[in-house]
Amino acid sequence: MEKIIIVYASLTGNTEEMAESIAEGVREGGAEPVVKEVSGVSAIDLLSYKAMILGTYTWGDGELPDEFVDFYEELDDISLEGRQAAVFGSGDSSYPEFCGAVDQLEQKLKERGSAIAAESLKLELDPSSGEKETCRALGRTMAGLLAAAGS
């Protein structure tokens, strides 16, 4: 069974909830999710997977949270050519740049050669039940792309 790594950072639990729902969708789509907090993984670990889904909350005025910075910088040392990726996160629209950290991650993945396989998923604070289904759909989409690439 193909594996998809889901790497996330969560402060209040919102992005973690999203990661869990995405993992459910990956399972529903026939792949095995490997869910890790960003503090427990290095960017080089991504090279063991053909697909990745990265998630983060946005800190301050659109920045990556501190716990994601080292991982983000490590991405400069690897090539993600031939790998599928998607990005997700939670944010607060009261700030000028809604989910800016999600945009930063997506841009970095593109720079490193990864194919962005799905539009970034950005949610306001904690996911509703309908939004959790949207998260599951992202997981199913990524699992389906991985299965299609393998056939």
JSON list of C-alpha atoms in Angstrom, two decimals, residues 8-11 38-39 56-60 62-74 101 104:
[
{"chain": "A", "resi": 8, "resn": "TYR", "atom": "CA", "xyz": [1.71, 19.54, 10.40]},
{"chain": "A", "resi": 9, "resn": "ALA", "atom": "CA", "xyz": [2.11, 22.16, 13.11]},
{"chain": "A", "resi": 10, "resn": "SER", "atom": "CA", "xyz": [-0.79, 23.03, 15.38]},
{"chain": "A", "resi": 11, "resn": "LEU", "atom": "CA", "xyz": [-0.99, 25.39, 18.33]},
{"chain": "A", "resi": 38, "resn": "VAL", "atom": "CA", "xyz": [6.72, 18.88, 12.20]},
{"chain": "A", "resi": 39, "resn": "SER", "atom": "CA", "xyz": [8.91, 18.81, 15.32]},
{"chain": "A", "resi": 56, "resn": "THR", "atom": "CA", "xyz": [0.41, 24.72, 9.36]},
{"chain": "A", "resi": 57, "resn": "TYR", "atom": "CA", "xyz": [-1.33, 27.44, 11.22]},
{"chain": "A", "resi": 58, "resn": "THR", "atom": "CA", "xyz": [-0.35, 31.02, 10.44]},
{"chain": "A", "resi": 59, "resn": "TRP", "atom": "CA", "xyz": [1.37, 33.06, 13.09]},
{"chain": "A", "resi": 60, "resn": "GLY", "atom": "CA", "xyz": [1.26, 36.83, 13.50]},
{"chain": "A", "resi": 62, "resn": "GLY", "atom": "CA", "xyz": [1.08, 35.81, 7.91]},
{"chain": "A", "resi": 63, "resn": "GLU", "atom": "CA", "xyz": [4.27, 34.06, 9.04]},
{"chain": "A", "resi": 64, "resn": "LEU", "atom": "CA", "xyz": [5.22, 30.45, 9.54]},
{"chain": "A", "resi": 65, "resn": "PRO", "atom": "CA", "xyz": [5.14, 29.42, 13.19]},
{"chain": "A", "resi": 66, "resn": "ASP", "atom": "CA", "xyz": [8.52, 28.96, 14.90]},
{"chain": "A", "resi": 67, "resn": "GLU", "atom": "CA", "xyz": [8.23, 25.16, 14.98]},
{"chain": "A", "resi": 68, "resn": "PHE", "atom": "CA", "xyz": [7.99, 25.05, 11.17]},
{"chain": "A", "resi": 69, "resn": "VAL", "atom": "CA", "xyz": [10.96, 27.33, 10.37]},
{"chain": "A", "resi": 70, "resn": "ASP", "atom": "CA", "xyz": [13.78, 24.74, 10.57]},
{"chain": "A", "resi": 71, "resn": "PHE", "atom": "CA", "xyz": [11.84, 22.26, 8.42]},
{"chain": "A", "resi": 72, "resn": "TYR", "atom": "CA", "xyz": [11.04, 25.01, 5.91]},
{"chain": "A", "resi": 73, "resn": "GLU", "atom": "CA", "xyz": [14.71, 25.99, 5.65]},
{"chain": "A", "resi": 74, "resn": "GLU", "atom": "CA", "xyz": [15.77, 22.33, 5.30]},
{"chain": "A", "resi": 101, "resn": "ALA", "atom": "CA", "xyz": [2.03, 30.46, 6.05]},
{"chain": "A", "resi": 104, "resn": "GLN", "atom": "CA", "xyz": [4.69, 30.25, 1.87]}
]
